Amino acid sequence: MKFLRGQPAQTRRDAWLEVNLSAIERNARGFRAAMPSHAGMMAIVKADAYGHGAATLAPVLEAAGVAMAGVASVDEALHLRRAGLSMPILVIGSVPDWAMRQAAEEDIRLTVFDDRHLDGVRRTYAQTGRPMAVHVKIDTGMHRIGAPWEDAPAFVRRCRATPGLILEGIFSHLACAETPDARERQQSRFFQTLAQCGPLPPLCHLDNTVSTLMRLTEPGTWPSELAMARLGLGLYGYSGFSQGFLPEAALVDVLQRLALTPAMGLKARIAHLQPVAAGEGVSYGAHFVAPREGVRLLATLPVGYADGLPRALSQRISGWLRGARVPQVGVITMDQLMIDVSALESPEIGETVTLLGPQDACAQSPRITLGDWTQALSVVGYDAIEYELMCALRVRLPKTYIRD
């Protein structure tokens, strides 16, 4: 299969994201090996695969055992089709009626949960003669989109009676996947609904990364009704558990066996070196003042909050340079930030600083992760999550791809 990866990575900027395809592949293969054979994997690649580059990752994920891609909109699905992806794609969000025709023409699965969606499918089929595969979304407690679980069986019956509609799946979404009581409440509602829907379609799915990890703590208990899991953050190397969550021993064992590896790195080259005398302030507001003990040597990196680094991280993060930690100082500006390289001998313009990623090429070496950033942000009351940060970094940073 010819697979087009879109525009080449921009090479005229000294700051970039580095995505490790080997890590993506290992994470996917790890989940595939841990899950029962009857349960397939849907890779959630919305938001450009959470900033990692959906068109490039899709064939890697497909080769690693992923059976379907999940996106947020028809536009995202079309991007993958234009890139050459032939695997099934499901739009897991709401789709306007006017986008259904192109979805049908490109063999894109749609989510339905309202009678107006069924009217749209009926009209699209009349126009194109192409049946449409759909997945019914059931609201079991998230209260975002979906047919209310009490009304879902009747809606499923109406789906089956709709000309041109192929009922391929039924799914729901967990609001509190790591909370046993809340998870069980939604799961119970989901299975109650399925029991009233008659013969089940081929692909019923409920679990995201967190609930998949929780389910793997009890081998042999995966429900036969669940023929697929929707994996997003786990494929990119993060478990998705909130700060302060304390995993039980069985979950610790699962996480250790999977050994999820963050795939996204952030690097920048030193653009400027400047000695700063004692008492001099640095960056806006002069929140960092060079201490009295000698002259500090600062390095400027061409990356800032317009690239997705929250300004609230100012003076709360560090990077790797020559294997040593170098602290960020002063306020992070729109396009630049400063690091203190005083402890290193003769740093040079053009040297690469790692702001996210491992200390060195060794797979077991210490690394700076988005989890470190969320912890740093929590100190100042910024309740960030890893999803949010990785999506923000995709806005204007070019991407390069590596394998280890």
Coordinates of C-alpha atoms in Angstrom, one line a residue:
M1 CA 0.0 0.0 0.0
K2 CA 1.3 3.4 -0.9
F3 CA 1.1 5.7 2.0
L4 CA 1.6 9.5 1.7
R5 CA 2.8 11.3 4.8
G6 CA 1.8 14.8 3.7
Q7 CA 4.2 17.7 3.9
P8 CA 7.8 16.9 4.9
A9 CA 9.0 18.1 8.3
Q10 CA 10.0 21.7 8.5
T11 CA 13.8 21.9 8.8
R12 CA 14.3 25.7 9.0
R13 CA 13.6 25.9 12.8
D14 CA 15.7 25.0 15.7
A15 CA 12.9 23.6 17.8
W16 CA 10.9 20.4 17.0
L17 CA 8.9 17.5 18.3
E18 CA 10.7 14.1 18.0
V19 CA 8.3 11.1 17.8
N20 CA 9.7 7.6 18.4
L21 CA 7.9 5.2 16.1
S22 CA 9.5 2.2 17.9
A23 CA 7.9 3.3 21.1
I24 CA 4.5 3.6 19.5
E25 CA 4.9 0.1 18.0
R26 CA 6.0 -1.4 21.3
N27 CA 3.1 0.2 23.2
A28 CA 0.6 -1.1 20.6
R29 CA 2.1 -4.6 20.5
G30 CA 2.2 -4.7 24.3
F31 CA -1.6 -4.0 24.5
R32 CA -2.3 -6.5 21.7
A33 CA -0.4 -9.3 23.6
A34 CA -2.1 -8.5 26.9
M35 CA -5.6 -8.4 25.5
P36 CA -7.7 -11.5 24.7
S37 CA -7.7 -12.6 21.1
H38 CA -11.4 -11.8 20.5
A39 CA -11.0 -8.1 21.4
G40 CA -9.6 -5.8 18.7
M41 CA -7.9 -2.5 19.2
M42 CA -9.2 0.9 17.9
A43 CA -6.4 3.5 17.9
I44 CA -7.7 6.9 18.8
V45 CA -5.9 9.2 16.4
K46 CA -8.0 12.3 16.7
A47 CA -6.2 15.7 17.1
D48 CA -3.5 14.5 14.7
A49 CA -2.9 11.5 17.0
Y50 CA -2.7 13.7 20.0
G51 CA 0.0 15.8 18.3
H52 CA 2.1 12.8 17.2
G53 CA 1.1 12.9 13.5
A54 CA -1.8 10.7 12.5
A55 CA -0.9 10.1 8.9
T56 CA 2.6 8.8 9.8
L57 CA 1.5 6.8 12.8
A58 CA -1.5 5.0 11.2
P59 CA 0.5 2.5 9.2
V60 CA 2.7 1.8 12.2
L61 CA -0.3 1.1 14.3
E62 CA -2.0 -1.0 11.7
A63 CA 1.2 -3.1 11.4
A64 CA 1.2 -3.5 15.2
G65 CA -2.3 -5.0 15.3
V66 CA -4.7 -2.1 15.4
A67 CA -7.9 -2.9 13.6
M68 CA -9.7 0.5 13.4
A69 CA -8.9 4.2 13.7
G70 CA -11.0 6.5 15.7
V71 CA -11.2 10.3 14.9
A72 CA -13.3 13.2 16.0
S73 CA -14.6 14.5 12.7
V74 CA -15.1 13.7 9.0
D75 CA -12.3 16.1 8.2
E76 CA -9.8 14.0 10.3
A77 CA -11.0 10.9 8.6
L78 CA -10.6 12.3 5.1
H79 CA -7.1 13.4 6.0
L80 CA -6.2 9.8 6.7
R81 CA -8.0 8.5 3.6
R82 CA -6.1 11.1 1.5
A83 CA -2.9 9.8 3.1
G84 CA -3.7 6.3 1.9
L85 CA -5.1 4.6 5.0
S86 CA -7.5 1.9 4.0
M87 CA -8.4 0.4 7.4
P88 CA -11.8 1.1 8.9
I89 CA -12.2 4.6 10.4
L90 CA -14.9 5.6 12.9
V91 CA -15.9 9.2 13.6
I92 CA -16.6 9.0 17.3
G93 CA -18.1 12.5 17.5
S94 CA -21.4 13.9 16.1
V95 CA -21.5 14.4 12.3
P96 CA -23.6 17.0 10.6
D97 CA -26.0 15.8 8.0
W98 CA -24.3 17.6 5.2
A99 CA -21.0 15.7 5.8
M100 CA -22.6 12.3 5.6
R101 CA -22.5 12.0 1.8
Q102 CA -18.7 12.3 1.6
A103 CA -18.4 10.0 4.6
A104 CA -20.4 7.4 2.7
E105 CA -18.3 7.9 -0.5
E106 CA -15.1 7.4 1.5
D107 CA -16.3 4.4 3.5
I108 CA -16.1 6.2 6.8
R109 CA -18.1 4.9 9.7
L110 CA -20.2 7.3 11.6
T111 CA -21.6 7.6 15.2
V112 CA -25.3 7.9 15.5
F113 CA -27.5 8.6 18.6
D114 CA -30.4 10.7 17.4
D115 CA -33.3 10.2 14.9
R116 CA -32.0 13.1 12.9
H117 CA -28.9 11.0 12.2
L118 CA -31.1 8.2 10.9
D119 CA -32.9 10.7 8.6
G120 CA -29.5 11.8 7.3
V121 CA -28.4 8.2 6.7
R122 CA -31.7 7.5 4.9
R123 CA -31.2 10.6 2.6
T124 CA -27.6 9.8 2.0
Y125 CA -28.4 6.2 0.9
A126 CA -31.1 7.5 -1.4
Q127 CA -28.6 9.9 -3.0
T128 CA -25.6 7.6 -3.3
G129 CA -26.9 4.1 -3.1
R130 CA -24.1 3.4 -0.6
P131 CA -25.0 1.7 2.7
M132 CA -23.3 3.3 5.7
A133 CA -21.8 1.4 8.6
V134 CA -22.6 3.1 11.9
H135 CA -21.9 2.7 15.6
V136 CA -24.6 3.7 18.1
K137 CA -23.4 5.9 21.0
I138 CA -25.1 5.3 24.3
D139 CA -25.0 7.8 27.1
T140 CA -24.5 5.8 30.3
G141 CA -23.4 8.6 32.5
M142 CA -20.9 10.9 30.7
H143 CA -23.7 13.2 29.6
R144 CA -21.9 14.6 26.6
I145 CA -23.4 12.9 23.5
G146 CA -25.3 9.7 23.0
A147 CA -28.8 8.2 23.2
P148 CA -29.9 7.9 26.9
W149 CA -29.3 4.3 27.9
E150 CA -32.9 3.8 29.0
D151 CA -34.0 4.7 25.4
A152 CA -31.2 3.1 23.5
P153 CA -32.8 -0.3 22.8
A154 CA -35.7 1.4 21.0
F155 CA -33.2 3.6 19.1
V156 CA -31.2 0.5 18.1
R157 CA -34.4 -1.0 16.7
R158 CA -35.1 2.1 14.7
C159 CA -31.5 1.9 13.4
R160 CA -32.1 -1.6 12.2
A161 CA -35.2 -0.5 10.3
T162 CA -33.4 2.4 8.6
P163 CA -32.7 1.7 4.8
G164 CA -29.0 1.8 4.0
L165 CA -27.8 1.6 7.6
I166 CA -25.5 -1.2 8.6
L167 CA -25.3 -1.5 12.4
E168 CA -21.7 -2.3 13.0
G169 CA -21.2 -1.3 16.6
I170 CA -22.6 0.0 19.9
F171 CA -20.5 1.9 22.4
S172 CA -20.4 4.1 25.4
H173 CA -17.7 6.3 27.1
L174 CA -16.6 6.2 30.7
A175 CA -16.5 9.4 32.7
C176 CA -14.6 8.1 35.7
A177 CA -12.7 5.1 34.4
E178 CA -10.3 4.8 37.4
T179 CA -13.1 5.0 40.0
P180 CA -14.5 1.5 40.6
D181 CA -18.1 2.5 41.7
A182 CA -18.6 5.0 38.9
R183 CA -17.0 2.6 36.3
E184 CA -19.2 -0.2 37.5
R185 CA -22.4 1.9 37.3
Q186 CA -21.8 2.9 33.7
Q187 CA -20.7 -0.6 32.8
S188 CA -23.8 -2.1 34.3
R189 CA -26.0 0.3 32.4
F190 CA -24.2 -0.5 29.2
F191 CA -24.6 -4.3 29.6
Q192 CA -28.2 -3.9 30.6
T193 CA -28.7 -2.0 27.3
L194 CA -26.9 -4.5 25.2
A195 CA -29.1 -7.3 26.7
Q196 CA -32.2 -5.5 25.4
C197 CA -30.8 -4.8 21.9
G198 CA -31.4 -8.2 20.4
P199 CA -28.5 -9.8 18.4
L200 CA -25.4 -7.8 19.1
P201 CA -23.5 -6.1 16.2
P202 CA -19.9 -7.2 15.7
L203 CA -18.2 -4.4 17.5
C204 CA -19.4 -3.4 21.0
H205 CA -16.9 -1.3 22.9
L206 CA -16.7 0.6 26.2
D207 CA -13.1 0.7 27.4
N208 CA -10.5 3.5 27.0
T209 CA -6.9 3.2 28.1
V210 CA -7.5 3.5 31.8
S211 CA -10.4 1.0 31.9
T212 CA -8.5 -1.4 29.6
L213 CA -5.6 -1.3 32.1
M214 CA -7.9 -2.0 34.9
R215 CA -9.6 -4.8 33.1
L216 CA -6.2 -6.4 32.4
T217 CA -5.6 -6.8 36.1
E218 CA -8.1 -9.7 36.1
P219 CA -7.0 -12.1 33.3
G220 CA -9.7 -14.3 31.9
T221 CA -12.6 -12.0 32.9
W222 CA -12.8 -9.9 29.7
P223 CA -16.6 -9.8 28.9
S224 CA -17.4 -11.6 25.7
E225 CA -19.6 -8.8 24.6
L226 CA -16.7 -6.3 24.4
A227 CA -15.1 -7.0 21.0
M228 CA -12.9 -3.9 20.9
A229 CA -11.1 -1.4 23.2
R230 CA -10.5 2.2 22.3
L231 CA -6.8 3.0 23.0
G232 CA -5.5 6.6 22.8
L233 CA -3.1 7.8 25.5
G234 CA -1.7 4.4 26.2
L235 CA -0.5 4.0 22.6
Y236 CA 1.5 7.3 23.1
G237 CA 3.1 6.0 26.2
Y238 CA 1.0 7.3 29.1
S239 CA -1.4 5.4 31.4
G240 CA -3.9 8.2 31.8
F241 CA -4.4 7.9 35.6
S242 CA -4.8 11.2 37.4
Q243 CA -2.3 12.7 39.8
G244 CA -2.4 11.1 43.2
F245 CA -4.0 7.9 41.9
L246 CA -2.5 4.9 43.8
P247 CA -2.6 1.7 41.8
E248 CA -3.1 -1.6 43.5
A249 CA -0.5 -4.3 43.2
A250 CA -2.2 -6.0 40.3
L251 CA -2.3 -2.8 38.3
V252 CA 1.3 -2.1 39.1
D253 CA 2.1 -5.5 37.7
V254 CA 0.2 -4.8 34.5
L255 CA 1.9 -1.4 34.0
Q256 CA 5.3 -3.0 34.6
R257 CA 4.7 -5.7 32.1
L258 CA 3.5 -3.2 29.5
A259 CA 6.3 -0.8 30.2
L260 CA 4.6 2.0 28.3
T261 CA 7.1 4.4 26.7
P262 CA 6.3 8.0 26.0
A263 CA 6.8 8.6 22.3
M264 CA 6.9 12.4 22.1
G265 CA 10.0 14.3 22.7
L266 CA 10.7 18.1 22.5
K267 CA 14.1 19.4 21.5
A268 CA 15.6 22.8 20.7
R269 CA 19.1 24.1 19.7
I270 CA 20.8 26.8 21.6
A271 CA 20.3 30.1 19.6
H272 CA 22.2 32.5 21.9
L273 CA 24.6 32.4 24.9
Q274 CA 24.8 35.4 27.2
P275 CA 26.6 35.9 30.5
V276 CA 24.4 37.7 33.1
A277 CA 26.0 39.6 35.9
A278 CA 24.8 39.3 39.6
G279 CA 21.7 41.3 40.3
E280 CA 20.5 41.4 36.7
G281 CA 16.9 40.3 36.0
V282 CA 16.0 37.9 33.2
S283 CA 12.9 38.0 31.0
Y284 CA 9.6 39.8 31.5
G285 CA 9.0 40.9 35.0
A286 CA 12.6 40.0 36.1
H287 CA 11.2 37.2 38.2
F288 CA 14.6 35.5 38.0
V289 CA 17.6 37.6 39.2
A290 CA 21.1 36.4 38.8
P291 CA 22.5 35.5 42.2
R292 CA 25.4 37.2 43.8
E293 CA 27.7 34.2 43.4
G294 CA 29.4 35.1 40.1
V295 CA 28.2 35.5 36.6
R296 CA 25.5 33.2 35.2
L297 CA 25.6 31.9 31.7
L298 CA 22.2 31.6 30.1
A299 CA 21.2 30.0 26.8
T300 CA 18.2 31.0 24.8
L301 CA 16.1 28.3 23.1
P302 CA 13.7 29.3 20.2
V303 CA 10.6 27.7 21.7
G304 CA 7.9 29.3 23.9
Y305 CA 4.3 29.4 25.0
A306 CA 3.0 29.8 21.4
D307 CA 4.5 26.4 20.8
G308 CA 2.4 24.8 23.5
L309 CA 4.6 25.2 26.6
P310 CA 2.3 26.7 29.3
R311 CA 3.7 30.0 30.6
A312 CA 2.9 28.7 34.1
L313 CA 5.8 26.2 33.7
S314 CA 8.2 29.2 33.9
Q315 CA 11.1 28.3 36.3
R316 CA 9.5 24.9 37.0
I317 CA 11.0 22.8 34.3
S318 CA 14.5 21.8 33.1
G319 CA 16.1 20.1 30.2
W320 CA 19.0 17.7 29.3
L321 CA 22.2 19.1 27.9
R322 CA 25.2 16.7 27.6
G323 CA 23.3 14.4 30.0
A324 CA 23.1 17.0 32.7
R325 CA 19.9 18.7 34.0
V326 CA 19.8 22.4 33.1
P327 CA 17.1 24.6 34.8
Q328 CA 14.8 26.9 32.9
V329 CA 15.0 30.4 34.3
G330 CA 12.9 33.6 33.8
V331 CA 9.4 33.8 32.3
I332 CA 8.7 31.6 29.3
T333 CA 8.0 34.1 26.4
M334 CA 5.9 33.6 23.3
D335 CA 8.7 32.2 21.1
Q336 CA 11.7 31.8 23.4
L337 CA 12.9 30.6 26.8
M338 CA 16.1 30.7 28.7
I339 CA 18.0 28.0 30.5
D340 CA 20.9 28.3 33.0
V341 CA 24.0 26.4 31.5
S342 CA 26.5 27.8 34.0
A343 CA 27.4 24.4 35.4
L344 CA 28.6 23.1 32.0
E345 CA 32.0 23.7 30.5
S346 CA 32.0 25.8 27.3
P347 CA 28.4 25.2 26.0
E348 CA 28.1 26.1 22.3
I349 CA 25.5 27.7 20.1
G350 CA 23.7 24.9 18.1
E351 CA 23.9 22.3 20.8
T352 CA 20.7 20.4 21.3
V353 CA 18.7 20.6 24.6
T354 CA 16.0 18.0 25.3
L355 CA 13.0 19.5 27.1
L356 CA 11.0 16.3 26.9
G357 CA 12.5 12.8 26.5
P358 CA 15.3 10.6 27.7
Q359 CA 18.6 11.8 29.1
D360 CA 20.5 9.9 26.4
A361 CA 20.0 7.2 23.8
C362 CA 19.8 4.4 26.3
A363 CA 16.2 3.1 26.6
Q364 CA 16.4 2.8 30.4
S365 CA 17.9 6.2 31.0
P366 CA 15.9 8.8 33.1
R367 CA 13.5 10.9 31.1
I368 CA 11.5 14.1 31.4
T369 CA 7.8 13.4 30.7
L370 CA 4.6 15.3 30.4
G371 CA 3.8 13.9 33.8
D372 CA 6.6 15.9 35.2
W373 CA 5.1 19.0 33.6
T374 CA 1.6 18.3 35.0
Q375 CA 3.1 17.9 38.5
A376 CA 5.0 21.2 38.1
L377 CA 1.8 22.9 37.0
S378 CA -0.2 21.5 39.9
V379 CA 2.0 23.4 42.3
V380 CA 0.6 26.6 40.9
G381 CA -3.0 25.3 40.8
Y382 CA -3.0 24.5 37.1
D383 CA -4.9 21.3 36.7
A384 CA -3.4 20.1 33.5
I385 CA -3.5 16.6 32.0
E386 CA -1.1 14.9 29.6
Y387 CA -3.6 14.9 26.8
E388 CA -3.9 18.7 26.9
L389 CA -0.2 19.3 26.9
M390 CA 0.7 16.9 24.0
C391 CA -2.2 18.3 21.9
A392 CA -1.0 21.9 22.6
L393 CA 2.6 21.1 21.4
R394 CA 1.3 20.1 17.9
V395 CA 0.2 23.6 17.0
R396 CA 3.3 24.9 15.2
L397 CA 6.3 22.7 16.1
P398 CA 7.6 20.6 13.2
K399 CA 7.8 16.9 13.7
T400 CA 10.6 14.5 13.1
Y401 CA 10.4 10.7 13.4
I402 CA 13.0 8.3 14.8
R403 CA 13.3 4.6 15.6
D404 CA 15.5 3.3 18.4

